[in-house]
Tab-separated table of C-alpha atoms and ligand atoms in Angstrom:
chain	number	residue	atom	x	y	z
A	690	MET	CA	0.000	0.000	0.000
A	691	ASP	CA	2.818	2.403	0.755
A	692	GLU	CA	4.390	1.646	-2.616
A	693	THR	CA	1.273	2.311	-4.681
A	694	PRO	CA	1.004	5.807	-6.168
A	695	ILE	CA	-2.337	7.393	-5.325
A	696	VAL	CA	-4.865	9.072	-7.595
A	697	ASP	CA	-6.598	11.650	-5.412
A	698	VAL	CA	-9.942	12.092	-7.150
A	699	HIS	CA	-11.131	15.241	-5.371
A	700	THR	CA	-9.114	18.051	-3.799
A	701	HIS	CA	-9.177	21.828	-3.626
A	702	LEU	CA	-5.504	22.119	-4.518
A	703	PHE	CA	-4.015	23.994	-7.473
A	704	ASP	CA	-0.793	23.804	-9.380
A	705	GLU	CA	1.821	26.510	-8.989
A	706	SER	CA	0.595	28.541	-11.937
A	707	PHE	CA	-2.596	29.411	-10.024
A	708	GLY	CA	-0.484	31.507	-7.638
A	709	GLY	CA	-2.204	32.445	-4.372
A	710	LEU	CA	-5.024	29.967	-4.934
A	711	LEU	CA	-2.696	27.176	-3.846
A	712	LEU	CA	-2.673	27.189	-0.037
A	713	TRP	CA	0.181	25.694	1.978
A	714	GLY	CA	2.076	26.049	5.257
A	715	ILE	CA	1.349	26.043	8.959
A	716	ASP	CA	-0.947	29.095	9.130
A	717	GLU	CA	-3.175	27.652	6.401
A	718	LEU	CA	-3.202	24.275	8.148
A	719	LEU	CA	-4.290	25.863	11.405
A	720	THR	CA	-7.010	28.011	9.849
A	721	TYR	CA	-8.534	25.129	7.835
A	722	HIS	CA	-12.286	25.522	8.205
A	723	TYR	CA	-12.596	22.211	10.063
A	724	LEU	CA	-10.513	23.751	12.880
A	725	VAL	CA	-12.349	27.075	12.752
A	726	ALA	CA	-15.646	25.318	13.515
A	727	GLU	CA	-13.986	23.526	16.432
A	728	VAL	CA	-12.272	26.554	17.971
A	729	MET	CA	-15.485	28.562	18.087
A	730	ARG	CA	-16.932	26.064	20.545
A	731	TYR	CA	-14.402	27.155	23.178
A	732	THR	CA	-14.821	30.928	22.972
A	733	ASP	CA	-17.379	33.694	23.345
A	734	MET	CA	-15.493	35.851	20.859
A	735	PRO	CA	-17.880	37.494	18.391
A	736	TYR	CA	-17.597	35.731	15.025
A	737	GLU	CA	-16.927	39.038	13.345
A	738	LYS	CA	-13.915	39.688	15.538
A	739	PHE	CA	-12.416	36.358	14.473
A	740	TRP	CA	-13.024	37.049	10.791
A	741	ASN	CA	-11.425	40.480	11.126
A	742	MET	CA	-8.174	39.024	12.444
A	743	THR	CA	-5.244	38.453	10.094
A	744	LYS	CA	-4.558	34.870	9.110
A	745	LYS	CA	-1.576	34.795	11.468
A	746	GLU	CA	-3.674	36.060	14.381
A	747	GLN	CA	-6.355	33.455	13.651
A	748	ALA	CA	-3.693	30.741	13.551
A	749	ASP	CA	-2.207	31.954	16.877
A	750	PHE	CA	-5.646	31.887	18.463
A	751	ILE	CA	-6.395	28.390	17.139
A	752	TRP	CA	-2.993	27.068	18.234
A	753	LYS	CA	-3.448	28.476	21.744
A	754	THR	CA	-7.048	27.327	22.130
A	755	LEU	CA	-6.998	23.922	20.466
A	756	PHE	CA	-3.414	22.790	20.930
A	757	LEU	CA	-2.103	24.425	24.115
A	758	GLU	CA	-5.085	24.902	26.410
A	759	ARG	CA	-6.375	21.377	25.745
A	760	SER	CA	-5.121	18.308	23.899
A	761	PRO	CA	-5.524	18.232	20.102
A	762	ILE	CA	-7.324	14.912	19.831
A	763	SER	CA	-9.932	15.682	17.173
A	764	GLU	CA	-9.213	14.303	13.702
A	765	SER	CA	-8.509	17.703	12.162
A	766	ASN	CA	-6.187	18.644	15.049
A	767	ARG	CA	-4.374	15.323	14.893
A	768	GLY	CA	-3.938	15.964	11.181
A	769	VAL	CA	-1.808	19.047	11.836
A	770	LEU	CA	0.421	17.034	14.168
A	771	THR	CA	0.865	14.255	11.608
A	772	VAL	CA	1.940	16.778	8.977
A	773	LEU	CA	4.512	18.376	11.297
A	774	LYS	CA	5.862	14.997	12.367
A	775	GLU	CA	6.148	13.709	8.797
A	776	LEU	CA	8.021	16.875	7.852
A	777	GLY	CA	10.523	16.072	10.582
A	778	LEU	CA	9.555	18.887	12.954
A	779	GLU	CA	9.879	18.523	16.703
A	780	LEU	CA	6.414	18.266	18.229
A	781	SER	CA	7.563	18.286	21.833
A	782	THR	CA	8.583	21.973	21.690
A	783	LYS	CA	5.003	23.030	20.832
A	784	ASN	CA	6.661	26.118	19.397
A	785	LEU	CA	4.517	27.548	16.618
A	786	ASP	CA	7.080	30.158	15.599
A	787	SER	CA	9.731	27.507	14.998
A	788	TYR	CA	7.297	25.686	12.686
A	789	ARG	CA	6.684	28.950	10.863
A	790	GLU	CA	10.431	29.338	10.383
A	791	PHE	CA	10.594	25.945	8.697
A	792	PHE	CA	7.912	26.871	6.149
A	793	LYS	CA	9.497	30.280	5.487
A	794	GLY	CA	12.562	28.498	4.187
A	795	LEU	CA	10.662	26.547	1.521
A	796	LYS	CA	10.170	27.267	-2.170
A	797	ILE	CA	6.704	26.241	-3.317
A	798	GLY	CA	7.893	24.309	-6.382
A	799	ASP	CA	10.222	22.155	-4.261
A	800	TYR	CA	7.621	21.815	-1.562
A	801	ILE	CA	5.035	20.443	-4.018
A	802	ASP	CA	7.590	17.804	-5.035
A	803	MET	CA	8.287	16.998	-1.394
A	804	VAL	CA	4.623	16.632	-0.409
A	805	PHE	CA	3.743	14.551	-3.484
A	806	ASP	CA	6.691	12.341	-2.719
A	807	LYS	CA	5.870	11.903	0.973
A	808	ALA	CA	2.177	11.236	0.359
A	809	HIS	CA	3.058	9.142	-2.699
A	810	ILE	CA	0.594	10.877	-4.993
A	811	LYS	CA	0.428	10.184	-8.732
A	812	TYR	CA	-1.930	13.067	-9.415
A	813	VAL	CA	-4.685	15.051	-7.747
A	814	VAL	CA	-7.912	16.299	-9.279
A	815	MET	CA	-8.446	20.014	-8.586
A	816	THR	CA	-11.753	21.851	-8.153
A	817	ASN	CA	-11.922	24.456	-10.906
A	818	ASP	CA	-14.719	26.946	-10.643
A	819	PRO	CA	-15.254	29.319	-13.578
A	820	PHE	CA	-17.492	31.429	-11.322
A	821	VAL	CA	-14.491	32.405	-9.174
A	822	ASP	CA	-12.950	35.501	-10.751
A	823	GLU	CA	-9.399	34.882	-9.556
A	824	GLU	CA	-9.480	31.420	-11.094
A	825	ARG	CA	-11.253	32.484	-14.295
A	826	LYS	CA	-8.447	34.890	-14.966
A	827	VAL	CA	-5.861	32.114	-14.875
A	828	TRP	CA	-7.811	29.979	-17.349
A	829	LYS	CA	-8.508	32.919	-19.634
A	830	LYS	CA	-4.927	34.036	-19.829
A	831	GLY	CA	-3.617	30.476	-20.239
A	832	HIS	CA	-1.289	28.731	-17.831
A	833	LYS	CA	1.463	26.178	-17.792
A	834	ALA	CA	-0.202	22.901	-16.927
A	835	ASP	CA	1.385	20.469	-14.468
A	836	SER	CA	0.365	16.883	-15.202
A	837	ARG	CA	0.195	16.100	-11.468
A	838	PHE	CA	-2.850	18.404	-11.236
A	839	LYS	CA	-5.865	17.448	-13.367
A	840	SER	CA	-8.843	19.748	-13.688
A	841	ALA	CA	-12.483	19.281	-12.742
A	842	LEU	CA	-15.164	21.687	-13.907
A	843	ARG	CA	-17.100	22.767	-10.818
A	844	ILE	CA	-20.508	24.223	-11.529
A	845	ASP	CA	-22.387	24.675	-8.226
A	846	PRO	CA	-23.769	28.168	-8.983
A	847	LEU	CA	-25.329	26.935	-12.194
A	848	LEU	CA	-27.263	24.276	-10.327
A	849	VAL	CA	-28.025	25.800	-6.957
A	850	LYS	CA	-27.948	29.561	-7.545
A	851	TRP	CA	-29.475	29.956	-10.973
A	852	PRO	CA	-31.224	33.304	-10.183
A	853	SER	CA	-27.812	34.938	-9.724
A	854	ALA	CA	-25.705	32.626	-11.910
A	855	TYR	CA	-27.652	33.514	-15.040
A	856	LEU	CA	-26.625	37.167	-14.636
A	857	LYS	CA	-22.997	36.096	-14.729
A	858	LEU	CA	-23.550	34.013	-17.856
A	859	LYS	CA	-25.206	37.012	-19.470
A	860	GLU	CA	-22.257	39.207	-18.561
A	861	TRP	CA	-19.966	36.633	-20.229
A	862	GLY	CA	-21.895	36.797	-23.490
A	863	TYR	CA	-24.384	33.934	-23.198
A	864	ASP	CA	-27.906	34.784	-24.280
A	865	VAL	CA	-29.748	33.477	-21.207
A	866	SER	CA	-32.827	34.479	-19.240
A	867	GLU	CA	-33.833	33.534	-15.711
A	868	LYS	CA	-36.618	31.443	-17.183
A	869	LEU	CA	-35.232	28.151	-18.408
A	870	THR	CA	-36.393	28.439	-21.993
A	871	GLU	CA	-35.095	26.222	-24.771
A	872	LYS	CA	-32.753	29.023	-25.858
A	873	THR	CA	-31.399	29.430	-22.331
A	874	LEU	CA	-30.766	25.702	-21.944
A	875	LYS	CA	-28.937	25.731	-25.264
A	876	GLU	CA	-26.767	28.584	-24.032
A	877	ILE	CA	-26.045	26.749	-20.762
A	878	LYS	CA	-24.826	23.836	-22.874
A	879	ARG	CA	-22.654	26.212	-24.874
A	880	PHE	CA	-21.202	27.538	-21.611
A	881	LEU	CA	-20.414	23.987	-20.437
A	882	ASN	CA	-18.883	23.053	-23.767
A	883	ASP	CA	-16.704	26.167	-23.763
A	884	TRP	CA	-15.351	25.345	-20.311
A	885	ILE	CA	-14.792	21.724	-21.211
A	886	ASP	CA	-12.713	23.031	-24.115
A	887	ASN	CA	-10.825	25.385	-21.782
A	888	MET	CA	-10.138	22.929	-18.991
A	889	ASP	CA	-10.244	19.424	-20.430
A	890	PRO	CA	-11.756	18.293	-17.112
A	891	VAL	CA	-11.744	14.783	-15.694
A	892	TYR	CA	-15.377	15.370	-14.719
A	893	MET	CA	-17.991	18.089	-14.121
A	894	ALA	CA	-18.942	18.399	-10.464
A	895	ALA	CA	-21.336	19.979	-8.028
A	896	SER	CA	-22.010	19.867	-4.326
A	897	LEU	CA	-25.745	19.401	-3.947
A	898	PRO	CA	-28.166	19.811	-1.045
A	899	PRO	CA	-29.932	16.975	0.778
A	900	THR	CA	-33.180	18.301	-0.694
A	901	LEU	CA	-32.044	17.361	-4.203
A	902	ALA	CA	-35.064	16.117	-6.147
A	903	ILE	CA	-34.678	14.771	-9.694
A	904	PRO	CA	-36.987	14.706	-11.572
A	905	SER	CA	-38.836	17.773	-10.367
A	906	ASP	CA	-39.651	21.245	-11.617
A	907	THR	CA	-36.772	22.790	-9.664
A	908	GLU	CA	-34.129	24.709	-11.589
A	909	THR	CA	-31.536	22.175	-10.436
A	910	SER	CA	-33.441	19.259	-11.866
A	911	LEU	CA	-34.265	21.008	-15.131
A	912	ILE	CA	-30.661	22.044	-15.700
A	913	VAL	CA	-29.310	18.595	-14.807
A	914	GLU	CA	-31.688	16.802	-17.147
A	915	ASN	CA	-31.726	19.278	-19.997
A	916	ALA	CA	-28.141	20.472	-20.066
A	917	ILE	CA	-25.649	18.631	-17.844
A	918	VAL	CA	-26.656	15.098	-18.731
A	919	GLU	CA	-26.620	15.874	-22.451
A	920	VAL	CA	-23.236	17.579	-22.467
A	921	SER	CA	-21.809	14.964	-20.131
A	922	LYS	CA	-22.750	12.198	-22.546
A	923	GLU	CA	-21.776	14.020	-25.725
A	924	ARG	CA	-18.372	15.010	-24.402
A	925	ASP	CA	-17.828	11.855	-22.332
A	926	VAL	CA	-17.181	13.920	-19.236
A	927	PRO	CA	-18.846	12.217	-16.228
A	928	PHE	CA	-20.996	14.157	-13.814
A	929	ALA	CA	-19.734	14.024	-10.221
A	930	MET	CA	-22.404	14.616	-7.618
A	931	MET	CA	-21.512	15.332	-4.008
A	932	ILE	CA	-24.847	15.120	-2.265
A	933	GLY	CA	-25.915	16.138	1.210
A	934	ALA	CA	-24.220	19.473	1.994
A	935	LYS	CA	-26.487	21.940	3.759
A	936	LYS	CA	-25.081	25.381	3.044
A	937	LEU	CA	-24.555	27.953	5.789
A	938	THR	CA	-26.519	26.315	8.582
A	939	ASN	CA	-24.663	28.860	10.694
A	940	PRO	CA	-23.859	31.765	8.350
A	941	GLU	CA	-21.692	33.432	11.029
A	942	LEU	CA	-19.160	30.636	10.544
A	943	GLN	CA	-18.928	31.302	6.808
A	944	LEU	CA	-17.338	28.317	4.992
A	945	ALA	CA	-17.124	26.508	8.339
A	946	GLY	CA	-20.874	26.917	8.768
A	947	ASP	CA	-22.072	24.279	6.297
A	948	SER	CA	-23.719	21.162	7.672
A	949	VAL	CA	-25.116	17.801	6.612
A	950	GLY	CA	-28.523	16.360	5.797
A	951	LYS	CA	-29.785	12.984	4.680
A	952	ALA	CA	-30.738	12.976	1.006
A	953	ASN	CA	-33.236	10.984	-0.963
A	954	ILE	CA	-31.466	8.196	-2.874
A	955	GLU	CA	-34.233	8.096	-5.468
A	956	SER	CA	-32.847	11.061	-7.427
A	957	LEU	CA	-29.691	9.097	-8.009
A	958	GLU	CA	-31.542	5.910	-8.890
A	959	TYR	CA	-33.604	7.910	-11.370
A	960	LEU	CA	-30.544	9.400	-13.077
A	961	ALA	CA	-28.625	6.123	-13.235
A	962	ARG	CA	-31.651	4.254	-14.606
A	963	ASN	CA	-32.817	6.833	-17.120
A	964	TYR	CA	-29.400	7.736	-18.437
A	965	PRO	CA	-27.668	4.356	-18.686
A	966	HIS	CA	-25.088	5.719	-21.132
A	967	ASN	CA	-24.087	8.531	-18.789
A	968	LYS	CA	-21.459	8.162	-16.092
A	969	PHE	CA	-22.090	9.391	-12.547
A	970	ILE	CA	-19.389	9.700	-9.910
A	971	VAL	CA	-20.962	10.017	-6.487
A	972	THR	CA	-20.217	10.617	-2.841
A	973	MET	CA	-22.792	11.378	-0.163
A	974	LEU	CA	-22.248	13.316	3.039
A	975	SER	CA	-24.651	11.729	5.438
A	976	ARG	CA	-23.705	8.522	7.224
A	977	GLU	CA	-27.357	7.515	6.954
A	978	ASN	CA	-27.079	7.493	3.140
A	979	GLN	CA	-24.065	5.194	2.904
A	980	HIS	CA	-25.727	1.797	2.880
A	981	GLU	CA	-28.311	2.699	0.248
A	982	LEU	CA	-25.625	4.373	-1.856
A	983	VAL	CA	-23.691	1.102	-1.938
A	984	VAL	CA	-26.827	-0.850	-2.798
A	985	THR	CA	-27.594	1.602	-5.616
A	986	ALA	CA	-24.067	1.149	-6.972
A	987	ARG	CA	-24.694	-2.627	-7.097
A	988	LYS	CA	-27.671	-1.925	-9.349
A	989	PHE	CA	-26.051	0.523	-11.727
A	990	ARG	CA	-22.657	0.062	-13.327
A	991	ASN	CA	-22.752	3.651	-14.580
A	992	LEU	CA	-22.321	4.769	-10.975
A	993	HIS	CA	-18.907	5.080	-9.333
A	994	VAL	CA	-18.812	5.632	-5.574
A	995	PHE	CA	-15.889	7.495	-4.042
A	996	GLY	CA	-14.497	8.853	-0.794
A	997	CYS	CA	-15.465	9.436	2.799
A	998	TRP	CA	-16.396	13.058	2.513
A	999	TRP	CA	-15.887	15.887	5.041
A	1000	PHE	CA	-17.791	14.949	8.251
A	1001	LEU	CA	-17.331	11.285	7.330
A	1002	ASN	CA	-13.578	11.624	7.089
A	1003	ASN	CA	-12.999	10.353	10.624
A	1004	PRO	CA	-11.338	7.048	11.497
A	1005	SER	CA	-14.419	5.393	13.017
A	1006	ILE	CA	-16.631	6.185	10.038
A	1007	ILE	CA	-13.997	5.528	7.359
A	1008	GLU	CA	-13.540	2.072	8.817
A	1009	GLU	CA	-17.245	1.327	8.827
A	1010	MET	CA	-17.795	2.676	5.308
A	1011	THR	CA	-14.782	0.925	3.822
A	1012	ARG	CA	-15.872	-2.396	5.274
A	1013	GLU	CA	-19.471	-1.886	4.116
A	1014	ARG	CA	-18.357	-1.004	0.590
A	1015	MET	CA	-15.880	-3.865	0.265
A	1016	GLU	CA	-18.459	-6.332	1.490
A	1017	MET	CA	-20.936	-5.304	-1.191
A	1018	LEU	CA	-18.827	-3.900	-4.021
A	1019	GLY	CA	-15.570	-5.837	-3.728
A	1020	LEU	CA	-12.978	-3.564	-5.271
A	1021	SER	CA	-15.292	-1.629	-7.609
A	1022	PHE	CA	-15.145	1.741	-5.840
A	1023	THR	CA	-12.639	4.382	-4.783
A	1024	PRO	CA	-12.386	4.232	-1.001
A	1025	GLN	CA	-10.984	7.659	-0.393
A	1026	HIS	CA	-10.204	11.140	-1.661
A	1027	SER	CA	-8.430	13.767	0.414
A	1028	ASP	CA	-10.513	16.922	-0.134
A	1029	ALA	CA	-7.264	18.693	0.779
A	1030	ARG	CA	-7.539	22.475	0.694
A	1031	VAL	CA	-3.989	22.965	1.911
A	1032	LEU	CA	-1.190	21.169	0.063
A	1033	ASP	CA	0.378	19.778	3.249
A	1034	GLN	CA	-2.887	18.034	4.164
A	1035	LEU	CA	-2.203	15.414	1.496
A	1036	ILE	CA	0.338	13.997	3.937
A	1037	TYR	CA	-2.001	13.420	6.858
A	1038	LYS	CA	-5.229	12.707	5.023
A	1039	TRP	CA	-3.625	9.845	3.119
A	1040	LYS	CA	-1.554	8.550	6.027
A	1041	HIS	CA	-4.591	8.350	8.294
A	1042	SER	CA	-6.846	6.800	5.650
A	1043	LYS	CA	-4.281	4.260	4.521
A	1044	GLU	CA	-3.949	2.938	8.083
A	1045	ILE	CA	-7.660	2.145	8.081
A	1046	ILE	CA	-7.968	0.809	4.531
A	1047	LYS	CA	-4.995	-1.423	5.309
A	1048	LYS	CA	-6.694	-2.759	8.425
A	1049	VAL	CA	-9.920	-3.604	6.581
A	1050	LEU	CA	-8.094	-5.157	3.651
A	1051	VAL	CA	-5.989	-7.356	5.935
A	1052	GLU	CA	-9.170	-8.535	7.628
A	1053	LYS	CA	-10.801	-9.388	4.295
A	1054	TYR	CA	-7.697	-11.131	2.946
A	1055	SER	CA	-7.375	-13.119	6.179
A	1056	GLN	CA	-10.908	-14.390	5.809
A	1057	ILE	CA	-10.376	-15.700	2.277
A	1058	ILE	CA	-6.970	-17.126	3.159
A	1059	ASP	CA	-8.673	-18.998	6.005
A	1060	SER	CA	-10.922	-20.622	3.412
A	1061	GLY	CA	-7.849	-21.892	1.609
A	1062	TRP	CA	-7.557	-19.182	-1.073
A	1063	GLU	CA	-3.942	-18.294	-1.873
A	1064	LEU	CA	-2.705	-14.781	-2.469
A	1065	ASP	CA	0.664	-13.560	-3.645
A	1066	GLU	CA	2.241	-10.143	-3.410
A	1067	LYS	CA	1.537	-9.381	-7.061
A	1068	GLU	CA	-2.169	-9.951	-6.575
A	1069	ILE	CA	-2.277	-7.754	-3.502
A	1070	SER	CA	-0.442	-4.980	-5.271
A	1071	ARG	CA	-2.893	-5.283	-8.202
A	1072	ASP	CA	-5.838	-4.902	-5.817
A	1073	VAL	CA	-4.378	-1.848	-4.113
A	1074	LYS	CA	-3.810	-0.210	-7.493
A	1075	ILE	CA	-7.470	-0.834	-8.301
A	1076	LEU	CA	-8.520	0.890	-5.069
A	1077	PHE	CA	-6.155	3.854	-5.385
A	1078	GLY	CA	-7.157	5.051	-8.840
A	1079	GLY	CA	-7.243	1.983	-11.089
A	1080	GLU	CA	-10.972	1.468	-10.843
A	1081	PHE	CA	-11.589	5.200	-11.201
A	1082	GLU	CA	-9.562	5.381	-14.430
A	1083	GLU	CA	-11.220	2.226	-15.700
A	1084	PHE	CA	-14.618	3.827	-15.074
A	1085	LEU	CA	-13.548	6.939	-16.956
A	1086	LYS	CA	-11.993	4.813	-19.701
A	1087	ARG	CA	-9.279	7.388	-19.842
A	1088	ASP	CA	-5.553	7.041	-19.498
A	1089	PHE	CA	-3.618	9.733	-17.742
B	1445	RAT	O1	-14.643	19.227	2.702
B	1445	RAT	C1	-14.609	20.418	2.443
B	1445	RAT	O2	-13.548	21.047	2.451
B	1445	RAT	C2	-15.866	21.158	2.159
B	1445	RAT	O3	-15.718	22.451	2.522
B	1445	RAT	C3	-16.276	21.265	0.729
B	1445	RAT	O4	-15.297	21.938	0.041
B	1445	RAT	C4	-16.579	20.110	-0.069
B	1445	RAT	O5	-15.556	19.189	-0.041
B	1445	RAT	C5	-16.876	20.536	-1.484
B	1445	RAT	O6	-16.112	20.212	-2.397
B	1445	RAT	O7	-17.880	21.213	-1.642
B	1446	ZN	ZN1	-14.410	19.314	-1.626
């Protein structure tokens, strides 16, 4: 497992040419939104005061509150410690400024190499959102691609914020109206095609709410069925659906304020059944959805399940989900993605997940060996390759 290069199918990382969009270093690690949500539980500080602090001040506050005044045992806190340890830093000093010194001495290009090497990553899939101006600019002006960073066309606003997204499309020269007329749907398809040309994405993706209902007369459903699905099939670019994120349950927490809700599996069943020649890549956020998601994947081979997403990315739940998936899908899924927003997180997210996947795999192998089945190293290494990107690439039918 440690020798197998990993395909990380969903991250929020960028290659060097995206400049400031690529986050890295100790202050970014400490201000990761998972830790922001946790620190706010231990303080009466007005949210606004926290958001008005500089990044360094926020990081100082989080370090003091979560790491010094109590023990950093939560998964996101432990993650920071794993990164520092793997980089060879001395944890016993608990000296934040000395860690900052280490990062100051690094050049980003070399550091990308170092992190990819330590985490043993073959490539990561980015999240590329044409609705983000800073990112749009990079795509428009052209950039030097790095083959270790593949693109993914992220289109949330189109699907969940149509009443404002259409104004943007209009501004960019697409002849659309708020009403989803035939002309407007045609223009949405033109928009998607243009960005597929620009980005050559591995897939198109959106994070969708637990209330997702397809088919229905909602804008989301109409756009999925009358634009996304068509373009996805024509261009052979799968549609990745991340279902179950409830946006801004606490708006004061900003990005850290999103929550989870159980979704209705029938929307997915409907899409997989009615569009058998389309490919859907799916992860769901609610633990309560996991069993039915696996069952649905057994019914539809045009459905690829991936990752233990966000609030599920904790050892106890990863273990349960990995076991559940292996027991019903064998090796025909992708057990994990990192969702890293900070480059350095690749190190801990993969180290922690691999420990668990390894444990489950050893258990499953032991059971078949007990029945008299024989396994050699080559077969095990083949299986691990399947889990860490092989099955994903096979599903895409694309070689990278
Ligand atoms: O896990 C996360 O970091 C979330 O904030 C989301 O970004 C989620 O992964 C997403 O892609 O929407
Ligand atoms: Zn994500």
